[in-house]
Short mmCIF file of C-alpha atoms in Angstrom, two decimals:
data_model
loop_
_atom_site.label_atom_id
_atom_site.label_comp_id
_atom_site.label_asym_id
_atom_site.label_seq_id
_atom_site.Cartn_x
_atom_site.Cartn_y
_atom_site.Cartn_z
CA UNK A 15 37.77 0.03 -28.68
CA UNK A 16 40.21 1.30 -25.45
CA UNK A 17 38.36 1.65 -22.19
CA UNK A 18 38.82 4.64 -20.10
CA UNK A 19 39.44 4.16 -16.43
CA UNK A 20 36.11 6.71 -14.27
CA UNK A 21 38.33 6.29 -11.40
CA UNK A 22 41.84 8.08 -12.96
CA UNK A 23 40.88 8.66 -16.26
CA UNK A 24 44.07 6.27 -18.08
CA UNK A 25 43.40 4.75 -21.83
CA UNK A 26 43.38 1.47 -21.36
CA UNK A 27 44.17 -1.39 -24.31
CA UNK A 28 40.82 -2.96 -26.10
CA UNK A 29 39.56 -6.06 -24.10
CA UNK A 30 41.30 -5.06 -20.49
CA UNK A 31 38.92 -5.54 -17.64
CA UNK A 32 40.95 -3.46 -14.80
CA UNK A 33 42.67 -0.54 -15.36
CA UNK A 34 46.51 -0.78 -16.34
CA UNK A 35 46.93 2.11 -14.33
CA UNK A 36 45.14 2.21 -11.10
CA UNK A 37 43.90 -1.75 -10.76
CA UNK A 38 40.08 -0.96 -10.60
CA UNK A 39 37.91 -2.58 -12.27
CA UNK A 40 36.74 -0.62 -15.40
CA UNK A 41 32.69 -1.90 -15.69
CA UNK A 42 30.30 -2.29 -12.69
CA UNK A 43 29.64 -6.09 -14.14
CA UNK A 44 33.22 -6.86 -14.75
CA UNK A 45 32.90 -10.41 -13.40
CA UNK A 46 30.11 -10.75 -15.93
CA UNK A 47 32.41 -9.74 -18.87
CA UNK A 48 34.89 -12.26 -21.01
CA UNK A 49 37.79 -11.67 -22.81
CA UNK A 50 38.87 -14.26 -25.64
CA UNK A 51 41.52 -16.10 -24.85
CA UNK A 52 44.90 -15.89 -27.45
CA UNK A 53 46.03 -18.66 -29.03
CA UNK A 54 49.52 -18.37 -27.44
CA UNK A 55 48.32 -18.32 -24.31
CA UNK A 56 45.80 -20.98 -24.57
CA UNK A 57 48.59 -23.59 -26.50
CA UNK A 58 50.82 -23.11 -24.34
CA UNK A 59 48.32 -23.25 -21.01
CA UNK A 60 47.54 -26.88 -23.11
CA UNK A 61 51.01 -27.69 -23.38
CA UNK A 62 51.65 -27.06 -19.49
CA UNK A 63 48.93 -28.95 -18.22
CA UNK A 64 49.74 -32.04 -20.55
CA UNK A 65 53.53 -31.72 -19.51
CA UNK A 66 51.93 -31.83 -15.85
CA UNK A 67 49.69 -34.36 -16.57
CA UNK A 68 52.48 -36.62 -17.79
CA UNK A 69 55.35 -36.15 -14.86
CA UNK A 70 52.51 -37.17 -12.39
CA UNK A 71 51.78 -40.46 -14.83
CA UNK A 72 55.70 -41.36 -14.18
CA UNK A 73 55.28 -40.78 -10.40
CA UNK A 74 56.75 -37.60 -9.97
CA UNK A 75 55.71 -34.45 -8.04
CA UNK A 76 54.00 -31.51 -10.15
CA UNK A 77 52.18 -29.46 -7.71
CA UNK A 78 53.11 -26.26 -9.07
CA UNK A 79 51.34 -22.85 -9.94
CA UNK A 80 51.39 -21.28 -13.42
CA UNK A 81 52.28 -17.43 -13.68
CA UNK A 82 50.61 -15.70 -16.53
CA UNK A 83 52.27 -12.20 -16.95
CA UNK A 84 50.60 -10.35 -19.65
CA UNK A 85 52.84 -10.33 -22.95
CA UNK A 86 55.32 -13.08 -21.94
CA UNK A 87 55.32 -16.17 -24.12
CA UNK A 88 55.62 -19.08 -21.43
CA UNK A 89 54.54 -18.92 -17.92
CA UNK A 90 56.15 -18.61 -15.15
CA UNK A 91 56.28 -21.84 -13.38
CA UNK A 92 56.08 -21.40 -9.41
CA UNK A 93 56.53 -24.46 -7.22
CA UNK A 94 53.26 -25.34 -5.32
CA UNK A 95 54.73 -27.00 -2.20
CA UNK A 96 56.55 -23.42 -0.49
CA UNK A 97 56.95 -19.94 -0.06
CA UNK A 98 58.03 -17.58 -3.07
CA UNK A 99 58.99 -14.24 -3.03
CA UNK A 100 58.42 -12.35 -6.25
CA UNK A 101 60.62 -9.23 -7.20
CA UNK A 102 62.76 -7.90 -9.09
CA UNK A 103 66.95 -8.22 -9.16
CA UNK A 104 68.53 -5.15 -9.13
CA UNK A 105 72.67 -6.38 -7.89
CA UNK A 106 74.08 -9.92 -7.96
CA UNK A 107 75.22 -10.00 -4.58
CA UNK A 108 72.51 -9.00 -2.49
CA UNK A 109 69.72 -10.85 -1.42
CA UNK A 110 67.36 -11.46 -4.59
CA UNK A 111 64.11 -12.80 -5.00
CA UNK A 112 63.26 -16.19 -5.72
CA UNK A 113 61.55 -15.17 -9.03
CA UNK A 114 63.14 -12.18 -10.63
CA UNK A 115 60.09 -10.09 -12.32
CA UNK A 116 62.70 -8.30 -14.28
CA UNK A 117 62.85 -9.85 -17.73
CA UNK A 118 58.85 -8.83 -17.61
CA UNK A 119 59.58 -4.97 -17.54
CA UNK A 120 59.38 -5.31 -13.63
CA UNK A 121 61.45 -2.04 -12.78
CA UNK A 122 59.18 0.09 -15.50
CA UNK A 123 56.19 -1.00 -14.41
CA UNK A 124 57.16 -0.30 -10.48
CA UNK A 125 57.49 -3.38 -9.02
CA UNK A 126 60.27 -3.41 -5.96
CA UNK A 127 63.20 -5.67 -5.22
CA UNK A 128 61.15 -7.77 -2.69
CA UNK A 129 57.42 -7.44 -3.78
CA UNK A 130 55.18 -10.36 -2.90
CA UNK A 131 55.12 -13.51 -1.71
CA UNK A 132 53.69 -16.57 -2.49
CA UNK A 133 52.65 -19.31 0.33
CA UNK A 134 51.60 -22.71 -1.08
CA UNK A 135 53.10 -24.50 2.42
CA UNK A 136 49.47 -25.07 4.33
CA UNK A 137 47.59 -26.61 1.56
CA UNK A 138 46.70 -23.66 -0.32
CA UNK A 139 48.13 -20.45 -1.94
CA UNK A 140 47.95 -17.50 -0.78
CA UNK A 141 49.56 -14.20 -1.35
CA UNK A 142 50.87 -11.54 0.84
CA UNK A 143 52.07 -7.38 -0.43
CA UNK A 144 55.99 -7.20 1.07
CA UNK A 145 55.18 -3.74 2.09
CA UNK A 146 55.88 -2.93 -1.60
CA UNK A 147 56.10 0.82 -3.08
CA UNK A 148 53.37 0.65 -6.20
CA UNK A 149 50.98 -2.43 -4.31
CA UNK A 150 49.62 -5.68 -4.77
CA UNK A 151 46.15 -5.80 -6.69
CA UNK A 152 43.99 -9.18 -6.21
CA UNK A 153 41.52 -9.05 -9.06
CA UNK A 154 41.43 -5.15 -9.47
CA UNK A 155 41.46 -4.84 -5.49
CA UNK A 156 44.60 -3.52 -3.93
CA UNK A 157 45.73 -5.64 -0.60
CA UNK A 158 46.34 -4.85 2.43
CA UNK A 159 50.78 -4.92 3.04
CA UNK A 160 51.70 -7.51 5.19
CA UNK A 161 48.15 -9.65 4.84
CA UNK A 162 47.93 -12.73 3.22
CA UNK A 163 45.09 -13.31 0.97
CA UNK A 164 43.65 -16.36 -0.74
CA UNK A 165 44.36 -17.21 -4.40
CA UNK A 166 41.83 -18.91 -6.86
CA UNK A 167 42.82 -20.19 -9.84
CA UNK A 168 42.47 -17.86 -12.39
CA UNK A 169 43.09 -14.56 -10.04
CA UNK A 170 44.24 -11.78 -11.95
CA UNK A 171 47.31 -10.58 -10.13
CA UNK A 172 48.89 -6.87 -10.29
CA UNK A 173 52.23 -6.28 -9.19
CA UNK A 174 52.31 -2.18 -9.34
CA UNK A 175 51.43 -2.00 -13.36
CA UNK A 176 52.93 -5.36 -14.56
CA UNK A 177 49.57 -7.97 -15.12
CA UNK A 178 49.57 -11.97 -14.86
CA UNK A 179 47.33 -14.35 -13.93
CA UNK A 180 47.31 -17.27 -11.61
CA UNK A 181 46.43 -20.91 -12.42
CA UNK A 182 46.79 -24.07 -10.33
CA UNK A 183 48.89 -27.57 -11.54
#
C-alpha cells in the first residue's frame, strides 16, 4: 500500500518512510516504524563489513563510510579519513566532484554539480548543503546551506529526490 505525503500530497512507493518528493516524514511515529531490509542490500552490507573486517586483520586502513543510494546494487564507498564533495559531473574539464552522483539518476532527481560535502577529518562525519538548488534532507529534515550537521550511522540522506543511507566502517 503507497503512502500519501499530508504535507504535498505525492504517491509515495509501499514501505517509504519520508516522502520521495518533499523529504518529510510521512507518519507522526516514523522513528517508531521499520522497513524490512532486502536481501541485496543486506548481502551485500554483509559482504562490505567482512571485506572491512578483513583489510584491518592484514593491518591496513578501512575507515571508510558506506553510501546506500536507493536502487543501486553496491554502495558507494566514501573514505572516512577527509572531506568529500558529492555531485554530479556534467563536462570533463571542469572542476568535478569527488563522487559523481550521476550514474544514480543524479541530474533527474535534481541534484547540482557541487551538492554536499562530506567531513570525516575531526573524528567524525558530518555533512554540510553546498548551497545546492533542490537541498540536503537529514532524516526527512532539510538543512540549513552552508551548516554542517552530524551524521549517525544509519542517517537517511536526501540529495534533492535521489535517497541513500549512511553507514559507518
Amino acid at each position: 500500500m503507497s503512502a500519501k505525503c499530508p504535507f504535498c500530497g505525492y504517491k509515495n512507493r509501499s514501505g517509504i518512510l519520508f516522502c520521495e518528493d518533499c523529504g518529510r516524514g510521512l507518519y507522526s511515529k516514523t522513528a517508531e516504524l521499520t522497513i524490512k531490509t532486502q536481501h541485496n542490500f543486506k548481502d551485500s552490507l554483509e559482504k562490505a563489513l567482512n571485506t572491512a573486517a578483513s583489510m584491518q586483520s592484514s593491518g591496513t586502513n578501512a575507515h571508510s563510510l558506506l553510501l546506500y543510494i536507493r536502487d543501486a546494487q553496491q554502495p558507494l564507498v566514501i573514505d572516512g579519513h577527509a572531506c568529500a564533495t558529492l555531485g554530479r559531473r556534467i563536462d570533463p574539464d571542469n572542476d568535478a566532484p569527488d563522487y559523481d552522483l550521476t550514474p544514480y539518476g543524479a541530474l533527474e532527481k535534481g541534484v547540482s554539480r557541487l551538492h554536499a560535502m562530506i567531513d570525516c577529518t575531526q573524528g567524525s562525519a558530518t555533512i554540510t548543503d553546498m548551497g545546492s538548488t533542490n537541498g540536503v534532507f537529514l532524516n526527512g529534515r532539510q538543512i540549513l546551506p552552508k551548516t554542517r550537521q552530524p551524521l549517525n550511522d544509519g542517517d537517511e540522506l536526501q540529495f534533492g529526490r535521489l535517497v541513500a543511507h549512511i553507514y559507518f566502517e
